Short mmCIF file of C-alpha atoms and ligand atoms in Angstrom, two decimals:
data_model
loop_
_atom_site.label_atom_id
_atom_site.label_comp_id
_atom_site.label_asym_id
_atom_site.label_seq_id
_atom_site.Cartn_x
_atom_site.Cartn_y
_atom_site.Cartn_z
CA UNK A 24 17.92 -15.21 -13.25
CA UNK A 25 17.69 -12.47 -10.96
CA UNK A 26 18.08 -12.91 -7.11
CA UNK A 27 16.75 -10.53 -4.12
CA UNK A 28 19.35 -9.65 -1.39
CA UNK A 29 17.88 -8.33 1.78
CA UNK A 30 19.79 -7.38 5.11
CA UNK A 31 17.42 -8.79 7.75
CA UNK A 32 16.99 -6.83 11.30
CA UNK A 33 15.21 -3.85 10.72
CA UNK A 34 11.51 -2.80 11.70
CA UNK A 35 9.17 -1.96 8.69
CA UNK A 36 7.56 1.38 9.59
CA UNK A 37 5.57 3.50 7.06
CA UNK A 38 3.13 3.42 4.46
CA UNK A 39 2.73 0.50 1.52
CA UNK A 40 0.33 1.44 -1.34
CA UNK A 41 -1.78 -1.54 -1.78
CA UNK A 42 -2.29 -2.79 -5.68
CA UNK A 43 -4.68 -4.18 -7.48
CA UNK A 44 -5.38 -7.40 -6.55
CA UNK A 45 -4.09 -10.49 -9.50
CA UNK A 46 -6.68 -12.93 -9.01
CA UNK A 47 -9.51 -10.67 -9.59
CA UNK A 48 -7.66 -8.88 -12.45
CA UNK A 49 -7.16 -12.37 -14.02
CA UNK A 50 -10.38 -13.58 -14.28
CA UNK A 51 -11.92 -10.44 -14.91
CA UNK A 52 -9.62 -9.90 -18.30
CA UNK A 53 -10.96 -13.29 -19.15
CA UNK A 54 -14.91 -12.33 -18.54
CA UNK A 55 -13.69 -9.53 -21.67
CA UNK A 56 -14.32 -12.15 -24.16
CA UNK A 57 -17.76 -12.83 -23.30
CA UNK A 58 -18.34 -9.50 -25.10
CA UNK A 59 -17.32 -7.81 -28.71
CA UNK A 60 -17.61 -3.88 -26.67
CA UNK A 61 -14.53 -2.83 -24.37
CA UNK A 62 -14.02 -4.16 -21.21
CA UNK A 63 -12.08 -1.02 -19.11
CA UNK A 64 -10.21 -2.48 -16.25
CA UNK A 65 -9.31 -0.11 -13.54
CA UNK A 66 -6.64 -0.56 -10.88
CA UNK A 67 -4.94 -3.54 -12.38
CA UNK A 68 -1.28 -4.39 -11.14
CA UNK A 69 1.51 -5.22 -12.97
CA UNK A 70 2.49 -8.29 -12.92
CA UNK A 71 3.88 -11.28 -15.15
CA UNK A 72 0.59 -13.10 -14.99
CA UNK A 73 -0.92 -10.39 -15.90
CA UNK A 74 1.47 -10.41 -19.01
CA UNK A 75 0.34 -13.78 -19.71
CA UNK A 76 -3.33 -13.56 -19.67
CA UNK A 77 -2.78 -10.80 -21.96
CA UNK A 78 -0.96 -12.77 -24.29
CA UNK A 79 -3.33 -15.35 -24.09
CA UNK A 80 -5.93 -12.85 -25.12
CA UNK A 81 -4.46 -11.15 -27.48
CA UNK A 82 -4.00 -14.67 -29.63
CA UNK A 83 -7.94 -14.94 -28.85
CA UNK A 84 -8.10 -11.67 -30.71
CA UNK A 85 -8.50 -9.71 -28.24
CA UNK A 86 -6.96 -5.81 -28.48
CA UNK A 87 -5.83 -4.83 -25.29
CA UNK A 88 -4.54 -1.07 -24.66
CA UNK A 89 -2.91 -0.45 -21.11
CA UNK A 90 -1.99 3.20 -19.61
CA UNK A 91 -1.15 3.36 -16.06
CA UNK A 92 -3.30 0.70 -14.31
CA UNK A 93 -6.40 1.01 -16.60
CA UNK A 94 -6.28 -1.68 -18.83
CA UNK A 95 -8.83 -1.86 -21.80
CA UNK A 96 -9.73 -4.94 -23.53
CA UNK A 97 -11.75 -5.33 -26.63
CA UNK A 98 -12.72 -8.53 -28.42
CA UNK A 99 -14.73 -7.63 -31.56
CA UNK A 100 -13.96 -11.35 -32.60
CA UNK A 101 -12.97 -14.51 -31.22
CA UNK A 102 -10.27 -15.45 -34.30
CA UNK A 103 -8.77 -18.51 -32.27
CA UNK A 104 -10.78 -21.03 -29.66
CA UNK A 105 -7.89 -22.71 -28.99
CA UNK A 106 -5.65 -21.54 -25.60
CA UNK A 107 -2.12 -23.40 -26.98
CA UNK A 108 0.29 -24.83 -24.05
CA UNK A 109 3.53 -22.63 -24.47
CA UNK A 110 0.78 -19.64 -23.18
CA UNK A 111 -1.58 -22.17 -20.64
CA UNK A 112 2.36 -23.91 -18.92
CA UNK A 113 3.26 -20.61 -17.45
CA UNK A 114 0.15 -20.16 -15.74
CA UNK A 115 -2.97 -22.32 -14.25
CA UNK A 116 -5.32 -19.21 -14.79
CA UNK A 117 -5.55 -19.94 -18.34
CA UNK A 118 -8.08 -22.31 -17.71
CA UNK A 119 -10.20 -19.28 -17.49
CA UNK A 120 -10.63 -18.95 -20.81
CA UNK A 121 -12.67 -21.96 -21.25
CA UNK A 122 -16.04 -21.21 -19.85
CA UNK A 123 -16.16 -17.66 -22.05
CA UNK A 124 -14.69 -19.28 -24.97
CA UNK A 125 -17.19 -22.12 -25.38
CA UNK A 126 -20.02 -19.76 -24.37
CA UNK A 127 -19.23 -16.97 -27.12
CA UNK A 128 -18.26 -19.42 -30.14
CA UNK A 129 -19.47 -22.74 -28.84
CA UNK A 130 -16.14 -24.61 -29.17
CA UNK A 131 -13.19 -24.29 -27.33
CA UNK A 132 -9.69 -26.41 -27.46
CA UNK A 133 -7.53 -25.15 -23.98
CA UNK A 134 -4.45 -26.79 -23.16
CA UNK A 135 -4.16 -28.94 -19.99
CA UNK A 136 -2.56 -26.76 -17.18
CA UNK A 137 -1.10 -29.78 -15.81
CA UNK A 138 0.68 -30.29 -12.58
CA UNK A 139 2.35 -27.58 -10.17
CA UNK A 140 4.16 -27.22 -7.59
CA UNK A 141 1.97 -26.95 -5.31
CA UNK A 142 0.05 -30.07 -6.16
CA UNK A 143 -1.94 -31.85 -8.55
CA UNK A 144 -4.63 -29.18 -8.93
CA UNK A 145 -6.83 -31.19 -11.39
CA UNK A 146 -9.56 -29.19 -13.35
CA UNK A 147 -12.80 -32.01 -13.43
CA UNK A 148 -14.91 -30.07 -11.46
CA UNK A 149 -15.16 -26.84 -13.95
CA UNK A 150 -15.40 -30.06 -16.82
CA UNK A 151 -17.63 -31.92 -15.37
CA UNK A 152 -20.01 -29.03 -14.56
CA UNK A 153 -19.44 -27.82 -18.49
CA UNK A 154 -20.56 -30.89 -19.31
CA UNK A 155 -24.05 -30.45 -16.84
CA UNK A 156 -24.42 -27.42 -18.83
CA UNK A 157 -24.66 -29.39 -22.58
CA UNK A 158 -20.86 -29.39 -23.41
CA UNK A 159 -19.24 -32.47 -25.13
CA UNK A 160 -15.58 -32.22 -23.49
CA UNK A 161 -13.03 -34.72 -24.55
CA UNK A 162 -9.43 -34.67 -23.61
CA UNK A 163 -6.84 -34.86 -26.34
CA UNK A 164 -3.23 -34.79 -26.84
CA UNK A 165 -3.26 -32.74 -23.49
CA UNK A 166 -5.53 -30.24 -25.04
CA UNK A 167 -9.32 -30.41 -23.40
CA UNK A 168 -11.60 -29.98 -26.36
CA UNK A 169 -14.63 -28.45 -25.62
CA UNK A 170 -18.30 -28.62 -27.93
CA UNK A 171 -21.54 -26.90 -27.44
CA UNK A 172 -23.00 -27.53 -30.69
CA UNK A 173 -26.50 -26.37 -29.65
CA UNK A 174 -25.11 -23.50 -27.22
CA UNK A 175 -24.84 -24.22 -23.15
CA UNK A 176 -27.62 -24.36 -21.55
CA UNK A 177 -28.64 -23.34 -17.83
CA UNK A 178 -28.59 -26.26 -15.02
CA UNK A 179 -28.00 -27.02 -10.99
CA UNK A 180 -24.49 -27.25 -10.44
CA UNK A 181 -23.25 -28.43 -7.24
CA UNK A 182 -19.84 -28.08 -6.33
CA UNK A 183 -18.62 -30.83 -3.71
CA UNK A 184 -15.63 -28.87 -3.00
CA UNK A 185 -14.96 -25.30 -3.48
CA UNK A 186 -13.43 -24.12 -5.98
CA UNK A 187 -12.27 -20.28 -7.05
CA UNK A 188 -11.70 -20.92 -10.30
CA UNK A 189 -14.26 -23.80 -11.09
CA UNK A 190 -17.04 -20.82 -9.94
CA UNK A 191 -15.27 -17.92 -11.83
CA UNK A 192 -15.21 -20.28 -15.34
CA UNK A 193 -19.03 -21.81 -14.61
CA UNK A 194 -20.09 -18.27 -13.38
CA UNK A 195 -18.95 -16.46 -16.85
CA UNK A 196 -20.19 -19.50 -19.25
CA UNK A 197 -23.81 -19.23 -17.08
CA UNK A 198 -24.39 -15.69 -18.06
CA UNK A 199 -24.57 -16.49 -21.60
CA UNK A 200 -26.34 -19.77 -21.27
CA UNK A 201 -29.71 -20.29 -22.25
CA UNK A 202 -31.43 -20.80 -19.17
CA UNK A 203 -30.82 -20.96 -15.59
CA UNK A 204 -27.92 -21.78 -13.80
CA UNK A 205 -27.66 -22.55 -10.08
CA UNK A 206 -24.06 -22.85 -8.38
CA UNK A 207 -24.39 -24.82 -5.48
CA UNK A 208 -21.42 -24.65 -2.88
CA UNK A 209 -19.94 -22.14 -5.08
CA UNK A 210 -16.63 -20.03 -3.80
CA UNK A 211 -17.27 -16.87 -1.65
CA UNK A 212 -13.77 -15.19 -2.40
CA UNK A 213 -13.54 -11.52 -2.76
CA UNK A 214 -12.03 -12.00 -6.04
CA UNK A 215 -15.53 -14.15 -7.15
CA UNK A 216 -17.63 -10.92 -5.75
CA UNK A 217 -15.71 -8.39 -7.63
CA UNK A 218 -16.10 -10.62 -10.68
CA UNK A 219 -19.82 -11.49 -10.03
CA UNK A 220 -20.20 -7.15 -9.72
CA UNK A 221 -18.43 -6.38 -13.22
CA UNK A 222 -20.49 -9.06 -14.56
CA UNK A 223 -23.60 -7.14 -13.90
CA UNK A 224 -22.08 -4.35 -14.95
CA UNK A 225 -21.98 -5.89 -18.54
CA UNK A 226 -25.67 -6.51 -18.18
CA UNK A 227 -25.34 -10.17 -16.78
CA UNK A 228 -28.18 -10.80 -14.01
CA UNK A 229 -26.62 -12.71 -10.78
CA UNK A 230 -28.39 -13.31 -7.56
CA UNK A 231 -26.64 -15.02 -4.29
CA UNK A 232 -23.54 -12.85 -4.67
CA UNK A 233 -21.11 -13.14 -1.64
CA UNK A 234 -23.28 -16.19 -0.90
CA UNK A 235 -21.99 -19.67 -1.87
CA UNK A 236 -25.31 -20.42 -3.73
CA UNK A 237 -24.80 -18.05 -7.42
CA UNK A 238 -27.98 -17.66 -9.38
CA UNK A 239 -27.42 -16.38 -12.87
CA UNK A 240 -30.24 -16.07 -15.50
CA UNK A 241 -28.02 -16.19 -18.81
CA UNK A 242 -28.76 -13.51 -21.67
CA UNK A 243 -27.83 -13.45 -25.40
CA UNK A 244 -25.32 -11.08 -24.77
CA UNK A 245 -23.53 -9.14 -22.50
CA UNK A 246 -21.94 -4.93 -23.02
CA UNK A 247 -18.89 -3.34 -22.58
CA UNK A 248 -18.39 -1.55 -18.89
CA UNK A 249 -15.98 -0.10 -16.71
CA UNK A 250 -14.86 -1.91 -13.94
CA UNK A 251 -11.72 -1.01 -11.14
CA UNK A 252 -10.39 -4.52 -9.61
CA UNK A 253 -10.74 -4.72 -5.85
CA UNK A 254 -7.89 -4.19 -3.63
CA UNK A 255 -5.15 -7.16 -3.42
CA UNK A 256 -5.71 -9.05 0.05
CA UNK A 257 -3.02 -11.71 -0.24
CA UNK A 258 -0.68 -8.58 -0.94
CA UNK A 259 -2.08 -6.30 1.91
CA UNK A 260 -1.91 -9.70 4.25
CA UNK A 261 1.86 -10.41 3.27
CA UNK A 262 2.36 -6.73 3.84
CA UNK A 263 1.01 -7.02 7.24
CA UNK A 264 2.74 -10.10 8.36
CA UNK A 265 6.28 -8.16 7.33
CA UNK A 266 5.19 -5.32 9.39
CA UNK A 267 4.59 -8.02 12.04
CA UNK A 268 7.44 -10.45 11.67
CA UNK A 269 10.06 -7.32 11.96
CA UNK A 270 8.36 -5.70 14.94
CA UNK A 271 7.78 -2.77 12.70
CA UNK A 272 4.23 -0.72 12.33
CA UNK A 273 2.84 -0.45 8.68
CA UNK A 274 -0.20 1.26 7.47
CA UNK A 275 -1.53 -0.63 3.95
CA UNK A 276 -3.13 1.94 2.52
CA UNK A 277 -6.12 0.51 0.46
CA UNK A 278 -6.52 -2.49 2.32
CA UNK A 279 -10.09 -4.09 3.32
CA UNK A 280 -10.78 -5.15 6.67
CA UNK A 281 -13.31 -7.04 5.38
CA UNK A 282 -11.48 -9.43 3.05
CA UNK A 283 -8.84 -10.03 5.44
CA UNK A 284 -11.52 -10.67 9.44
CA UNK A 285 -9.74 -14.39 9.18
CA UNK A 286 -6.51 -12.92 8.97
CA UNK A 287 -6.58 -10.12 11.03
CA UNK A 288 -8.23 -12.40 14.14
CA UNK A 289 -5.18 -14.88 13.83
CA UNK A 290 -2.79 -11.87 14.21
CA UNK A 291 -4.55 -10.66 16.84
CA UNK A 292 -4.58 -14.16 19.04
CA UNK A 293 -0.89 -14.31 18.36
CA UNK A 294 -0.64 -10.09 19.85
CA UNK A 295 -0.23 -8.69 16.55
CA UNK A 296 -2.70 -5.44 16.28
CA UNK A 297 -5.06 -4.92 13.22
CA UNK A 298 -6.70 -1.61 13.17
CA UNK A 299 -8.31 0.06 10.42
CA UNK A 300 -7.92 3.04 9.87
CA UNK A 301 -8.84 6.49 7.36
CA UNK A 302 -6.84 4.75 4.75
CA UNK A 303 -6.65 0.96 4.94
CA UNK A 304 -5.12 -0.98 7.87
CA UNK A 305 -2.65 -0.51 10.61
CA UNK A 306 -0.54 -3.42 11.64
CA UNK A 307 2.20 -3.54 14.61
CA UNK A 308 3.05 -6.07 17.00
CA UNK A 309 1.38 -5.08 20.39
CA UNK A 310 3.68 -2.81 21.99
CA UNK A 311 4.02 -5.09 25.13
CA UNK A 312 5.67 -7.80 23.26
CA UNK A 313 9.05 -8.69 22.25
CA UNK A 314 7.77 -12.01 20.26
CA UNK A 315 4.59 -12.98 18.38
CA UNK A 316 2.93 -15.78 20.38
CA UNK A 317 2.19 -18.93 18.79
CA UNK A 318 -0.87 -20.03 17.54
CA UNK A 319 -2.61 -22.54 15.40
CA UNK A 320 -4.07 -21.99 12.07
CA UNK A 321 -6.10 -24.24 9.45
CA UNK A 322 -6.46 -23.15 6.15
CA UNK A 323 -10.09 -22.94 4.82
CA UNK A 324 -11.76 -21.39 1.87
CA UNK A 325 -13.43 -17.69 2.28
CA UNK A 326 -13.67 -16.57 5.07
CA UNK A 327 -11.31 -18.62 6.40
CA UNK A 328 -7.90 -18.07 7.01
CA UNK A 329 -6.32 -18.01 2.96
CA UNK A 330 -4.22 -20.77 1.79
CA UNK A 331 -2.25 -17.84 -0.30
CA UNK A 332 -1.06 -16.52 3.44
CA UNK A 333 0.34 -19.58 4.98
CA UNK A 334 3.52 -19.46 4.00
CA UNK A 335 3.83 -16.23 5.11
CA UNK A 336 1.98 -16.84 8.54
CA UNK A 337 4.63 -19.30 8.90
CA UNK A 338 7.37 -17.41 8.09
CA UNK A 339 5.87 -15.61 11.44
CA UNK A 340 5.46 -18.34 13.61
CA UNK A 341 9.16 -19.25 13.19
CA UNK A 342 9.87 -16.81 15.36
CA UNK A 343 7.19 -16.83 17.82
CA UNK A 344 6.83 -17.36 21.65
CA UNK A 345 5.66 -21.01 21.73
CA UNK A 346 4.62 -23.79 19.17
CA UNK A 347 2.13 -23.53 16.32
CA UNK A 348 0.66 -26.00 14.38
CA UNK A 349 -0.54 -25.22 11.01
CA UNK A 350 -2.71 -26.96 8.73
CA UNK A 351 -2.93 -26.79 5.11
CA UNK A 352 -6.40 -28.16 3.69
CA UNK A 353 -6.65 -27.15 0.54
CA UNK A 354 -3.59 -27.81 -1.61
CA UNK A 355 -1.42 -31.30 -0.67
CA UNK A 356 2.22 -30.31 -0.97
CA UNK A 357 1.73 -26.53 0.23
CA UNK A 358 5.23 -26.63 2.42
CA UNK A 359 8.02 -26.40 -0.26
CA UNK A 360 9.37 -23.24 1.98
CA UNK A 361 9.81 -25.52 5.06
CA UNK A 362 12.79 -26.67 4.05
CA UNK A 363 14.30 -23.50 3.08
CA UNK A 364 12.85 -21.56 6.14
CA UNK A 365 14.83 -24.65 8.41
CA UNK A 366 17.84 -23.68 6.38
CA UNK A 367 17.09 -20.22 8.15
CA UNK A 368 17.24 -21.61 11.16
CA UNK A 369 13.58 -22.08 11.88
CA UNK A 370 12.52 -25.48 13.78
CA UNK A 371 9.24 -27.60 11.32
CA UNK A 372 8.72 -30.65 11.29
CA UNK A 373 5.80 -31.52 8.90
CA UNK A 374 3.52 -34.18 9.35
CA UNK A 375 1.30 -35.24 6.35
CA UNK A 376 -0.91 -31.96 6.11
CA UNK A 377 0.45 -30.14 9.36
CA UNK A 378 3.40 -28.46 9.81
CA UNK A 379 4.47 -28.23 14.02
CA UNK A 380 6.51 -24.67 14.24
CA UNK A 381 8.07 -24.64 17.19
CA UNK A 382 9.67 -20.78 17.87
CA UNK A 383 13.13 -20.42 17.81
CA UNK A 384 14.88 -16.17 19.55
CA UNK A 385 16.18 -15.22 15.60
CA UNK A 386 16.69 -16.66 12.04
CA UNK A 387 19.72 -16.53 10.14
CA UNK A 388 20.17 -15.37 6.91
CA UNK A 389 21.24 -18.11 4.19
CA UNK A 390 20.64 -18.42 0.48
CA UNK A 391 17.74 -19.62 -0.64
CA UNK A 392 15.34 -20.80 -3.36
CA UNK A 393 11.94 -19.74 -4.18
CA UNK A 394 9.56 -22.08 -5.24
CA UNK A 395 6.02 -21.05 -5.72
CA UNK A 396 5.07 -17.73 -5.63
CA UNK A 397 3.95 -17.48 -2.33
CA UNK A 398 6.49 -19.30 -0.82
CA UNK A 399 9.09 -17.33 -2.12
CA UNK A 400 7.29 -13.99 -0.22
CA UNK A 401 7.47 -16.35 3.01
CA UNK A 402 11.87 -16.37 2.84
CA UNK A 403 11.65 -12.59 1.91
CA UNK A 404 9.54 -12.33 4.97
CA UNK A 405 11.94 -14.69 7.19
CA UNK A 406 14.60 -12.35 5.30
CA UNK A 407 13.79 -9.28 6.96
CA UNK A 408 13.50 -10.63 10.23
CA UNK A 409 17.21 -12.27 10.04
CA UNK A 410 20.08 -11.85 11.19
CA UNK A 411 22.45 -11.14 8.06
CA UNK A 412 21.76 -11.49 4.70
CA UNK A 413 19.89 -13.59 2.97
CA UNK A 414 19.45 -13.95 -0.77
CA UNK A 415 16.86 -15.58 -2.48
CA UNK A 416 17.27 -16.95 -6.24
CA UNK A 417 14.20 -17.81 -9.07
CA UNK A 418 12.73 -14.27 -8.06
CA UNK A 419 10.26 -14.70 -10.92
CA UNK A 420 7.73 -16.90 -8.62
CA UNK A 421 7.89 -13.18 -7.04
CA UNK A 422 7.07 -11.10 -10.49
CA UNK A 423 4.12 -13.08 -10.55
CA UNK A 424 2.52 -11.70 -8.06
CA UNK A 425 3.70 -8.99 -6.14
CA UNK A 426 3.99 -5.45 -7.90
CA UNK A 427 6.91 -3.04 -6.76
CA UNK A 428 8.08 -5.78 -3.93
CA UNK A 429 11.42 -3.87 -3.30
CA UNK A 430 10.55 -0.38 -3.63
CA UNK A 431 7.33 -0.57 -1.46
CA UNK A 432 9.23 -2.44 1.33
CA UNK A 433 12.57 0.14 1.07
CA UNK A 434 10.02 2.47 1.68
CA UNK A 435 9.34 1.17 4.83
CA UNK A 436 13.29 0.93 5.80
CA UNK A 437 14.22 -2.18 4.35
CA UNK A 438 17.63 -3.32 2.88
CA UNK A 439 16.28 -5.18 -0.06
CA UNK A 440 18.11 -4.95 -3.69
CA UNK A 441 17.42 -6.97 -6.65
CA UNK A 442 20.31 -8.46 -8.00
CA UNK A 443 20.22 -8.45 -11.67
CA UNK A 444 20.92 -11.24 -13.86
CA UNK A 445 22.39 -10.83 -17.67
CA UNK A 446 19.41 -10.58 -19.80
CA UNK A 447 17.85 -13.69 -20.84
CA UNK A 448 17.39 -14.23 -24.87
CA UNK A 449 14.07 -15.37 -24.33
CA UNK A 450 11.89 -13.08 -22.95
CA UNK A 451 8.51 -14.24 -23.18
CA UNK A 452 5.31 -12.88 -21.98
CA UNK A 453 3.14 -10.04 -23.50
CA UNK A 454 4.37 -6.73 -24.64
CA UNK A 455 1.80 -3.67 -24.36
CA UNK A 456 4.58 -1.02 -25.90
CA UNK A 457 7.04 0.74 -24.62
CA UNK A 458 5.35 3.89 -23.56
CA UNK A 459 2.95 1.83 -21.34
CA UNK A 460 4.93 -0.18 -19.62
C1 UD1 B 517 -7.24 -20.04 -6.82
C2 UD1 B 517 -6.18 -18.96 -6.66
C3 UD1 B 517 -5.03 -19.48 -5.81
C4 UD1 B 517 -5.56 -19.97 -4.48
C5 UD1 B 517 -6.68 -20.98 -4.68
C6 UD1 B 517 -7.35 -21.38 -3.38
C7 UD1 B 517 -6.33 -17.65 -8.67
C8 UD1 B 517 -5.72 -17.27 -9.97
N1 UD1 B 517 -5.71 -18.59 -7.97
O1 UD1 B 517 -6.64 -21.13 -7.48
O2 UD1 B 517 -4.11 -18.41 -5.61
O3 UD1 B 517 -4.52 -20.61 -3.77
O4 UD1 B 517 -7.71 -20.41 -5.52
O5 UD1 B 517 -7.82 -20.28 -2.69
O6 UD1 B 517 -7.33 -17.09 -8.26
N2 UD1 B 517 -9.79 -28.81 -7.38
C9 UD1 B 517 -10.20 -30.02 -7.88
N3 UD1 B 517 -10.85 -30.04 -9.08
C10 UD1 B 517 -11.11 -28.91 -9.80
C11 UD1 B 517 -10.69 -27.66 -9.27
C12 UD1 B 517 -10.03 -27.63 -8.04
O7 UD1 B 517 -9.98 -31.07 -7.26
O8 UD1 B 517 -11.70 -28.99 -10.89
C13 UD1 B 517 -9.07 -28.76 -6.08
C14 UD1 B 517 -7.65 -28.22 -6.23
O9 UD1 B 517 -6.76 -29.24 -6.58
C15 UD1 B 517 -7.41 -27.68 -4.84
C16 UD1 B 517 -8.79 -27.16 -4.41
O10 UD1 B 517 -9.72 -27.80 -5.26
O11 UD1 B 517 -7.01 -28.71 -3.99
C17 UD1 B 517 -8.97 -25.66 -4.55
O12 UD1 B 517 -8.61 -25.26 -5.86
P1 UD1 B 517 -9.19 -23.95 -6.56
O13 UD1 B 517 -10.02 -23.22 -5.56
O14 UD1 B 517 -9.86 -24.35 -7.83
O15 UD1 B 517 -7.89 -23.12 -6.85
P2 UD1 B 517 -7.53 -22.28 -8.13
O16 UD1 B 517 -8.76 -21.67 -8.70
O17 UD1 B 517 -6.65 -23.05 -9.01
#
């Protein structure tokens, strides 16, 4: 497997082209089944999930052409309803596929994501709202089977706790339900806005959007359209915090002020400037301070400060002035990179769903181990702002979701190098051809 080697110490300064943003691209590729015309995805990253939806929809029958980042999706067909495990295990976003599926053909038979490292993450709430909506769902051999025999039908669906992708799978099955369906306490994420907006741009008719009450009068069917995926937040934020963490100044050009207010207020409390500017955003620690200060952070749902960016946040804090406490509220089990940040030198000590952070002058480098995608971008963080080197193994978590992670940060001055590992036999994932890729 490979690793990533990074000589810590240096400020990030420069420019970092912000990509397409995964978790609007993923659903979004999904919403191309709810209609036999093509589906033209613009600004899409790449990225191994993407890889997987794509092999997930190709087995649908889907034909998917990519050049550059437009990616172009056509499903004249549906010629399998069933989303089989060895595609579903790599990746929770399958689940995805479930609303469009049973909307389009009526039945659908999706594998059980399952567990993950960062928790439980159970998937009754986009069931048991199915169900509201006329489905017959029984769970077998790990495979959710899924009936509509008469079609779905509209209803009130209230969410009592927000979800991102309960609203993305109810939100695609509603607009080609009979009927009308309400989403009550539904998800305000960027990523739910951009797919509420291509959507309507297949001729689906939502009201609410942005809101966290969706309104969607279902149609027969929905047309092709051409749709470019919204900048990627969690990147530009991770970006950001490396800009901050080194003591560097980095402009992410692309990035939206407004998907990242939450964000861009913590950094501010703890003296790290946000600015926007022609292009995107401009981040630097305030030029009167040697340290980050400490502050406390919750995680929330949008707007609130992102669950995706704690890890890095506290990557940050381990070298602040002062003591932070963070607070993870969404996933249980969201501090796998404690450990390996301590290992770093950093002082945690977690308690049940907090984590105290108490700032420590520098971090050493040390090998370490990714473990979630987002935690693993947390040690590259703490790896730039080291002292030494620091190498971090099971660099896929990384390919998951970051596009370009070494080149765009060398760009900026770092010393980061992927280390390459023999080639493994099995490969996996989706190929698009050679000349695309
Ligand atoms: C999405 C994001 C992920 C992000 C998360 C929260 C994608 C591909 N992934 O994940 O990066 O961290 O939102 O912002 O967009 N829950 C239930 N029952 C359900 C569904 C969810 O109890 O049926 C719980 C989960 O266990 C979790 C919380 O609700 O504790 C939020 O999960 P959810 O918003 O659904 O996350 P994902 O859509 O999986």
């Amino acid at each position: 497997m490979d690793k990533i080697r990074i000589v810590g110490g240096r400020p990030l300064k420069g420019r970092i082209p912000i990509s397409g943003a995964k978790n609007a691209a993923l659903p979004l590729m999904a919403a191309g089944l709810l209609t036999d015309e093509t589906l033209t995805l613009n600004n899409v990253p790449r990225l191994a999930d993407i890889d997987s939806m794509a092999e997930l929809l190709a087995q649908h029958g889907a034909c998917l052409a990519r050049e550059g980042a437009t990616l172009s999706l056509t499903t004249p067909t549906i010629t399998s309803t069933v989303a089989p495990y060895d595609i579903v295990r790599k990746m929770r976003a399958s689940i995805l596929v479930l609303g469009p599926l049973l909307a389009r053909c009526r039945t659908a038979s999706v594998s059980l994501p399952g567990g993950c490292s960062i928790g439980t993450r159970p998937v009754d709430l986009h069931l048991s709202a199915l169900t509201q909506m006329g489905a017959e769902i029984t769970l077998d051999d790990g495979y959710i089977q899924a009936r509509a025999p008469q079609g779905l039908h509209g209803a009130e669906i209230v969410f009592p706790l927000v979800t991102v992708g309960g609203t993305e799978n109810i939100l695609m099955a509603a607009c080609l339900a009979k009927g009308t369906t309400t989403l009550v306490g539904a998800a305000r994420e960027p990523e739910i806005t951009d797919l509420a907006q291509c959507l309507v741009a297949m001729g689906a008719t939502i009201e609410g959007i942005g809101t966290d009450c969706l309104r969607i009068e279902g149609r027969e069917r929905l047309h092709g359209a051409t749709h470019r995926v919204i900048p990627d937040r969690l990147e530009a934020g991770t970006f950001g915090i490396a800009g901050a963490i080194t003591g560097g100044d980095v402009e992410l050009v692309g990035a939206q002020m407004e998907s990242l207010r939450a964000v861009a207020h913590l950094l501010d409390t703890a003296g790290v400037e946000v600015t926007e500017t022609a292009e995107g955003l401009r981040v630097r620690r305030h030029p009167d301070l040697a340290r980050a200060r400490g502050v406390d952070v919750t995680t929330q749902p949008f707007p609130g400060f992102p669950t995706d960016l704690q890890a890095q946040f506290m990557a940050l804090m381990t070298l602040a002035d002062g003591a932070s406490l963070i607070t993870e509220t969404i996933f249980e089990n969201r501090f796998m990179h404690v450990p390996e940040l301590v290992r770093m030198g950093a002082s945690i000590t977690v308690h049940g769903s907090s984590a105290q952070v108490r700032g420590v002058p520098a971090l050493k480098g040390a090998p370490v181990m990714a473990t979630d995608l987002r935690a693993s971008v947390s040690l590259v963080l703490a790896g730039l702002a080291a002292e030494g080197e620091t190498v971090i193994s099971r660099v896929y978590h990384l390919d998951r979701g970051y596009e370009n992670l070494e080149s765009k940060l060398q760009t900026c001055g770092a010393i980061v190098e992927r280390v390459k590992a023999a080639p493994q036999h099995d490969a996996g994932g989706f190929a698009f051809g050679q000349a695309d890729r």
